[in-house]
């Protein structure tokens, strides 16, 4: 089967003809039609995440149709495969609704092969049924950007005014989810990133500006999607007493030291790790009630490396998606 492969972190992905992966009991074989490109793929490609499976097929926002295997889905049914590929089911995290923290968890396109390929194999229990009329390419970013964004939004509790730092795939979905709940979104982008700022306003943010601009209100919470540690003290300085700063990325540069005054008055910092299957069910139920529009830049599979380069340069408006 056609695939794009990472042999070693730091090296470009290359096209390869791989044998079809074997099916274990409970696995489904999926004909991939679209796969989102995530910043995490870039972190793995660039060697910023430890110990990926090698050689590796990246990609954890898979949309495709079941070919064979398992018992949960009919052949031809449209399914999504997210980042969480498998958990042990018996550790204290798995038994308390926190399978996202399972120390033995496996991840699609990281510890297992993902969706930058014509076919993918996944444990059917971790796949999500994808009904509805959204196109395959439009759905793909929901499977990580949407899911992690959804989980991060839940971590802001009932904050009415939310700052989103870094306005890419996740933020453009979260803005729509938050606006539908009647919250105000303030988008903070790189200075002079007019494309990201105009996208933010288009999808429902009430204000968009650069990191050097002063956010015009005191925020109740902030979510940081950009992998830049210096945004943590900046966001703490922008949230009101009691406000929470949620770090939603899997990787971030070091957080510089900051005066305790920024944390004082019950401000807090937390991170969001991975997702649970429950997050998936709740996000897609919410999207069925309140549709979201994803803005995607589509690339053919063979141009995966070019798509990653655009993401690295901050040039993607919305989300990048590969079509197979
Ligand atoms: Zn576990
Ligand atoms: Zn991702």
GROMACS .gro file of C-alpha atoms and ligand atoms in nm:
model
  326
    1UNK     CA    1   0.000   0.000   0.000
    2UNK     CA    2   0.102   0.360  -0.060
    3UNK     CA    3   0.231   0.537   0.248
    4UNK     CA    4   0.452   0.819   0.362
    5UNK     CA    5   0.714   0.710   0.613
    6UNK     CA    6   0.938   0.866   0.877
    7UNK     CA    7   1.261   0.665   0.905
    8UNK     CA    8   1.436   0.886   1.159
    9UNK     CA    9   1.334   1.208   1.338
   10UNK     CA   10   1.486   1.510   1.169
   11UNK     CA   11   1.474   1.349   0.825
   12UNK     CA   12   1.209   1.423   0.562
   13UNK     CA   13   0.916   1.185   0.522
   14UNK     CA   14   0.939   0.975   0.208
   15UNK     CA   15   0.692   0.780  -0.006
   16UNK     CA   16   0.703   0.402   0.032
   17UNK     CA   17   0.513   0.094  -0.076
   18UNK     CA   18   0.443  -0.093   0.249
   19UNK     CA   19   0.292  -0.440   0.303
   20UNK     CA   20  -0.071  -0.428   0.422
   21UNK     CA   21  -0.063  -0.433   0.803
   22UNK     CA   22  -0.195  -0.755   0.967
   23UNK     CA   23  -0.531  -0.757   1.148
   24UNK     CA   24  -0.555  -0.878   1.510
   25UNK     CA   25  -0.883  -0.974   1.676
   26UNK     CA   26  -1.093  -0.664   1.732
   27UNK     CA   27  -0.904  -0.460   1.474
   28UNK     CA   28  -1.060  -0.298   1.171
   29UNK     CA   29  -0.886  -0.231   0.843
   30UNK     CA   30  -0.976   0.112   0.711
   31UNK     CA   31  -0.942   0.260   0.364
   32UNK     CA   32  -0.809   0.605   0.451
   33UNK     CA   33  -0.963   0.893   0.258
   34UNK     CA   34  -0.833   1.189   0.461
   35UNK     CA   35  -0.590   1.241   0.747
   36UNK     CA   36  -0.536   1.567   0.932
   37UNK     CA   37  -0.187   1.703   0.990
   38UNK     CA   38  -0.129   1.805   1.351
   39UNK     CA   39   0.144   1.999   1.528
   40UNK     CA   40   0.218   1.674   1.712
   41UNK     CA   41   0.311   1.513   1.378
   42UNK     CA   42   0.555   1.799   1.334
   43UNK     CA   43   0.699   1.751   1.686
   44UNK     CA   44   0.754   1.380   1.611
   45UNK     CA   45   0.902   1.457   1.266
   46UNK     CA   46   1.138   1.713   1.421
   47UNK     CA   47   1.250   1.486   1.709
   48UNK     CA   48   1.082   1.682   1.988
   49UNK     CA   49   0.887   1.380   2.123
   50UNK     CA   50   1.075   1.083   2.264
   51UNK     CA   51   1.080   0.728   2.132
   52UNK     CA   52   0.836   0.707   1.843
   53UNK     CA   53   0.793   0.371   1.671
   54UNK     CA   54   1.041   0.368   1.380
   55UNK     CA   55   1.001   0.354   1.091
   56UNK     CA   56   0.667   0.526   1.144
   57UNK     CA   57   0.357   0.619   0.948
   58UNK     CA   58   0.246   0.948   1.107
   59UNK     CA   59  -0.111   1.079   1.127
   60UNK     CA   60  -0.374   1.051   1.401
   61UNK     CA   61  -0.675   1.229   1.252
   62UNK     CA   62  -0.790   0.952   1.020
   63UNK     CA   63  -1.118   0.949   0.829
   64UNK     CA   64  -1.195   0.642   0.622
   65UNK     CA   65  -1.424   0.351   0.557
   66UNK     CA   66  -1.413   0.008   0.713
   67UNK     CA   67  -1.291  -0.263   0.477
   68UNK     CA   68  -1.289  -0.566   0.709
   69UNK     CA   69  -1.241  -0.689   1.063
   70UNK     CA   70  -1.400  -0.643   1.404
   71UNK     CA   71  -1.770  -0.664   1.480
   72UNK     CA   72  -1.866  -0.310   1.572
   73UNK     CA   73  -1.882  -0.154   1.226
   74UNK     CA   74  -2.032  -0.266   0.896
   75UNK     CA   75  -1.811  -0.280   0.588
   76UNK     CA   76  -1.823   0.059   0.419
   77UNK     CA   77  -1.913   0.249   0.737
   78UNK     CA   78  -1.732   0.581   0.785
   79UNK     CA   79  -1.515   0.595   1.096
   80UNK     CA   80  -1.254   0.820   1.253
   81UNK     CA   81  -0.935   0.714   1.427
   82UNK     CA   82  -0.802   0.957   1.687
   83UNK     CA   83  -0.474   0.986   1.878
   84UNK     CA   84  -0.571   0.746   2.160
   85UNK     CA   85  -0.521   0.402   2.003
   86UNK     CA   86  -0.531   0.165   2.301
   87UNK     CA   87  -0.531   0.165   2.682
   88UNK     CA   88  -0.480  -0.116   2.937
   89UNK     CA   89  -0.828  -0.094   3.089
   90UNK     CA   90  -0.707  -0.203   3.432
   91UNK     CA   91  -0.479   0.064   3.579
   92UNK     CA   92  -0.611   0.321   3.828
   93UNK     CA   93  -0.643   0.584   3.553
   94UNK     CA   94  -0.836   0.355   3.320
   95UNK     CA   95  -1.065   0.249   3.605
   96UNK     CA   96  -1.145   0.608   3.704
   97UNK     CA   97  -1.245   0.758   3.369
   98UNK     CA   98  -0.896   0.892   3.298
   99UNK     CA   99  -0.778   0.656   3.028
  100UNK     CA  100  -0.602   0.954   2.868
  101UNK     CA  101  -0.342   0.918   3.147
  102UNK     CA  102  -0.294   0.539   3.117
  103UNK     CA  103   0.085   0.480   3.143
  104UNK     CA  104   0.060   0.193   2.895
  105UNK     CA  105  -0.152   0.383   2.641
  106UNK     CA  106  -0.069   0.350   2.274
  107UNK     CA  107  -0.103   0.636   2.031
  108UNK     CA  108  -0.196   0.645   1.664
  109UNK     CA  109   0.083   0.770   1.442
  110UNK     CA  110   0.334   0.767   1.730
  111UNK     CA  111   0.364   0.428   1.901
  112UNK     CA  112   0.151   0.265   1.627
  113UNK     CA  113   0.132   0.339   1.257
  114UNK     CA  114  -0.116   0.609   1.161
  115UNK     CA  115  -0.302   0.743   0.864
  116UNK     CA  116  -0.051   0.894   0.621
  117UNK     CA  117  -0.121   0.584   0.410
  118UNK     CA  118  -0.380   0.423   0.187
  119UNK     CA  119  -0.490   0.190   0.467
  120UNK     CA  120  -0.477   0.191   0.845
  121UNK     CA  121  -0.550  -0.071   1.109
  122UNK     CA  122  -0.706   0.031   1.441
  123UNK     CA  123  -0.865  -0.126   1.749
  124UNK     CA  124  -1.236  -0.083   1.680
  125UNK     CA  125  -1.311   0.012   2.042
  126UNK     CA  126  -1.115   0.335   1.996
  127UNK     CA  127  -1.267   0.431   1.660
  128UNK     CA  128  -1.544   0.686   1.636
  129UNK     CA  129  -1.846   0.643   1.407
  130UNK     CA  130  -1.870   0.944   1.176
  131UNK     CA  131  -2.222   0.995   1.047
  132UNK     CA  132  -2.354   1.318   0.899
  133UNK     CA  133  -2.290   1.515   0.586
  134UNK     CA  134  -1.954   1.680   0.658
  135UNK     CA  135  -1.692   1.586   0.400
  136UNK     CA  136  -1.406   1.353   0.494
  137UNK     CA  137  -1.149   1.633   0.467
  138UNK     CA  138  -1.361   1.872   0.676
  139UNK     CA  139  -1.406   1.609   0.951
  140UNK     CA  140  -1.040   1.514   0.981
  141UNK     CA  141  -0.930   1.811   1.197
  142UNK     CA  142  -1.202   1.732   1.451
  143UNK     CA  143  -1.020   1.408   1.538
  144UNK     CA  144  -0.735   1.582   1.721
  145UNK     CA  145  -0.754   1.959   1.693
  146UNK     CA  146  -1.125   1.938   1.771
  147UNK     CA  147  -1.092   1.676   2.043
  148UNK     CA  148  -0.801   1.830   2.229
  149UNK     CA  149  -0.962   2.172   2.189
  150UNK     CA  150  -1.289   2.036   2.325
  151UNK     CA  151  -1.113   1.886   2.628
  152UNK     CA  152  -0.919   2.211   2.685
  153UNK     CA  153  -1.242   2.410   2.664
  154UNK     CA  154  -1.398   2.185   2.933
  155UNK     CA  155  -1.095   2.264   3.153
  156UNK     CA  156  -1.185   2.635   3.140
  157UNK     CA  157  -1.503   2.539   3.331
  158UNK     CA  158  -1.765   2.812   3.297
  159UNK     CA  159  -1.529   3.095   3.196
  160UNK     CA  160  -1.726   3.357   3.003
  161UNK     CA  161  -1.426   3.534   2.845
  162UNK     CA  162  -1.161   3.302   2.709
  163UNK     CA  163  -0.828   3.393   2.552
  164UNK     CA  164  -0.690   3.152   2.291
  165UNK     CA  165  -0.314   3.181   2.240
  166UNK     CA  166  -0.208   3.047   1.899
  167UNK     CA  167  -0.479   3.042   1.638
  168UNK     CA  168  -0.454   2.734   1.422
  169UNK     CA  169  -0.650   2.414   1.373
  170UNK     CA  170  -0.762   2.368   1.734
  171UNK     CA  171  -0.844   2.731   1.811
  172UNK     CA  172  -1.058   2.780   1.501
  173UNK     CA  173  -1.277   2.488   1.612
  174UNK     CA  174  -1.282   2.581   1.983
  175UNK     CA  175  -1.390   2.934   1.898
  176UNK     CA  176  -1.703   2.798   1.731
  177UNK     CA  177  -1.779   2.558   2.020
  178UNK     CA  178  -1.729   2.836   2.276
  179UNK     CA  179  -1.930   3.096   2.083
  180UNK     CA  180  -2.218   2.848   2.051
  181UNK     CA  181  -2.217   2.827   2.432
  182UNK     CA  182  -2.243   3.206   2.453
  183UNK     CA  183  -1.884   3.266   2.557
  184UNK     CA  184  -1.658   3.542   2.427
  185UNK     CA  185  -1.334   3.439   2.258
  186UNK     CA  186  -1.028   3.664   2.238
  187UNK     CA  187  -0.770   3.538   1.988
  188UNK     CA  188  -0.403   3.611   2.050
  189UNK     CA  189  -0.183   3.529   1.749
  190UNK     CA  190   0.174   3.597   1.648
  191UNK     CA  191   0.223   3.970   1.596
  192UNK     CA  192   0.104   4.079   1.253
  193UNK     CA  193  -0.041   3.738   1.165
  194UNK     CA  194  -0.331   3.899   0.979
  195UNK     CA  195  -0.440   3.569   0.822
  196UNK     CA  196  -0.491   3.402   1.161
  197UNK     CA  197  -0.656   3.715   1.304
  198UNK     CA  198  -0.903   3.741   1.017
  199UNK     CA  199  -0.985   3.368   1.048
  200UNK     CA  200  -1.047   3.419   1.423
  201UNK     CA  201  -1.296   3.699   1.361
  202UNK     CA  202  -1.458   3.505   1.078
  203UNK     CA  203  -1.531   3.202   1.301
  204UNK     CA  204  -1.670   3.406   1.589
  205UNK     CA  205  -1.395   3.560   1.804
  206UNK     CA  206  -1.495   3.901   1.944
  207UNK     CA  207  -1.138   4.032   1.928
  208UNK     CA  208  -0.811   3.930   1.764
  209UNK     CA  209  -0.465   4.075   1.814
  210UNK     CA  210  -0.096   3.995   1.846
  211UNK     CA  211   0.102   3.899   2.155
  212UNK     CA  212   0.227   4.258   2.186
  213UNK     CA  213  -0.128   4.397   2.190
  214UNK     CA  214  -0.310   4.432   2.518
  215UNK     CA  215  -0.618   4.208   2.545
  216UNK     CA  216  -0.900   4.464   2.590
  217UNK     CA  217  -1.070   4.283   2.883
  218UNK     CA  218  -0.968   4.078   3.184
  219UNK     CA  219  -1.000   3.712   3.078
  220UNK     CA  220  -1.167   3.443   3.291
  221UNK     CA  221  -0.948   3.171   3.140
  222UNK     CA  222  -0.688   3.118   2.870
  223UNK     CA  223  -0.595   2.819   2.655
  224UNK     CA  224  -0.245   2.806   2.506
  225UNK     CA  225  -0.220   2.608   2.182
  226UNK     CA  226   0.113   2.755   2.064
  227UNK     CA  227   0.417   2.556   2.187
  228UNK     CA  228   0.578   2.869   2.334
  229UNK     CA  229   0.649   2.866   2.709
  230UNK     CA  230   0.675   3.245   2.729
  231UNK     CA  231   0.301   3.259   2.668
  232UNK     CA  232   0.232   3.108   3.013
  233UNK     CA  233   0.331   3.416   3.217
  234UNK     CA  234   0.173   3.636   2.950
  235UNK     CA  235  -0.158   3.450   2.983
  236UNK     CA  236  -0.140   3.454   3.364
  237UNK     CA  237  -0.103   3.830   3.341
  238UNK     CA  238  -0.416   3.850   3.128
  239UNK     CA  239  -0.650   3.634   3.341
  240UNK     CA  240  -0.856   3.764   3.632
  241UNK     CA  241  -0.818   3.638   3.991
  242UNK     CA  242  -0.932   3.274   4.005
  243UNK     CA  243  -0.862   3.233   3.633
  244UNK     CA  244  -0.708   2.924   3.483
  245UNK     CA  245  -0.442   2.893   3.214
  246UNK     CA  246  -0.474   2.566   3.022
  247UNK     CA  247  -0.171   2.444   2.825
  248UNK     CA  248  -0.313   2.227   2.547
  249UNK     CA  249  -0.003   2.121   2.355
  250UNK     CA  250   0.190   1.796   2.389
  251UNK     CA  251   0.518   1.987   2.378
  252UNK     CA  252   0.617   2.337   2.485
  253UNK     CA  253   0.942   2.528   2.511
  254UNK     CA  254   1.056   2.600   2.868
  255UNK     CA  255   0.839   2.834   3.071
  256UNK     CA  256   1.046   3.132   3.189
  257UNK     CA  257   1.041   3.216   3.560
  258UNK     CA  258   0.788   3.477   3.662
  259UNK     CA  259   0.693   3.671   3.976
  260UNK     CA  260   0.459   3.491   4.216
  261UNK     CA  261   0.227   3.790   4.187
  262UNK     CA  262   0.114   3.656   3.847
  263UNK     CA  263  -0.009   3.331   4.007
  264UNK     CA  264  -0.139   3.489   4.328
  265UNK     CA  265  -0.515   3.529   4.380
  266UNK     CA  266  -0.592   3.168   4.300
  267UNK     CA  267  -0.488   3.175   3.937
  268UNK     CA  268  -0.382   2.829   3.820
  269UNK     CA  269  -0.194   2.658   3.539
  270UNK     CA  270  -0.273   2.309   3.410
  271UNK     CA  271  -0.208   2.095   3.106
  272UNK     CA  272  -0.438   1.882   2.894
  273UNK     CA  273  -0.308   1.540   2.790
  274UNK     CA  274  -0.449   1.323   2.513
  275UNK     CA  275  -0.821   1.245   2.510
  276UNK     CA  276  -1.068   0.986   2.631
  277UNK     CA  277  -1.326   0.799   2.425
  278UNK     CA  278  -1.587   0.989   2.623
  279UNK     CA  279  -1.443   1.318   2.490
  280UNK     CA  280  -1.491   1.179   2.140
  281UNK     CA  281  -1.852   1.082   2.196
  282UNK     CA  282  -1.935   1.415   2.357
  283UNK     CA  283  -1.763   1.625   2.092
  284UNK     CA  284  -1.935   1.452   1.800
  285UNK     CA  285  -2.273   1.469   1.980
  286UNK     CA  286  -2.218   1.844   2.027
  287UNK     CA  287  -2.115   1.892   1.664
  288UNK     CA  288  -2.430   1.705   1.555
  289UNK     CA  289  -2.639   1.962   1.748
  290UNK     CA  290  -2.427   2.268   1.669
  291UNK     CA  291  -2.237   2.221   1.344
  292UNK     CA  292  -1.888   2.365   1.308
  293UNK     CA  293  -1.714   2.468   0.990
  294UNK     CA  294  -1.353   2.365   0.955
  295UNK     CA  295  -1.119   2.561   0.731
  296UNK     CA  296  -0.879   2.318   0.568
  297UNK     CA  297  -0.583   2.334   0.333
  298UNK     CA  298  -0.581   2.008   0.142
  299UNK     CA  299  -0.263   1.838   0.019
  300UNK     CA  300  -0.220   1.507  -0.162
  301UNK     CA  301  -0.060   1.233   0.051
  302UNK     CA  302   0.269   1.259  -0.138
  303UNK     CA  303   0.304   1.621  -0.022
  304UNK     CA  304   0.296   1.541   0.350
  305UNK     CA  305   0.644   1.686   0.401
  306UNK     CA  306   0.539   2.011   0.232
  307UNK     CA  307   0.229   2.027   0.453
  308UNK     CA  308   0.447   1.987   0.764
  309UNK     CA  309   0.679   2.261   0.638
  310UNK     CA  310   0.386   2.501   0.601
  311UNK     CA  311   0.268   2.414   0.951
  312UNK     CA  312   0.619   2.473   1.090
  313UNK     CA  313   0.625   2.815   0.921
  314UNK     CA  314   0.285   2.905   1.069
  315UNK     CA  315   0.151   2.946   0.715
  316UNK     CA  316  -0.154   2.715   0.736
  317UNK     CA  317  -0.482   2.904   0.774
  318UNK     CA  318  -0.696   2.666   0.982
  319UNK     CA  319  -0.598   2.301   0.947
  320UNK     CA  320  -0.387   2.102   0.700
  321UNK     CA  321  -0.535   1.777   0.572
  322UNK     CA  322  -0.390   1.507   0.346
  323UNK     CA  323  -0.623   1.331   0.106
  324UNK     CA  324  -0.554   0.978  -0.004
  325LIG    ZN1  325  -0.454   0.193   3.189
  326LIG    ZN1  326  -0.286   1.592   1.720
   0.00000   0.00000   0.00000
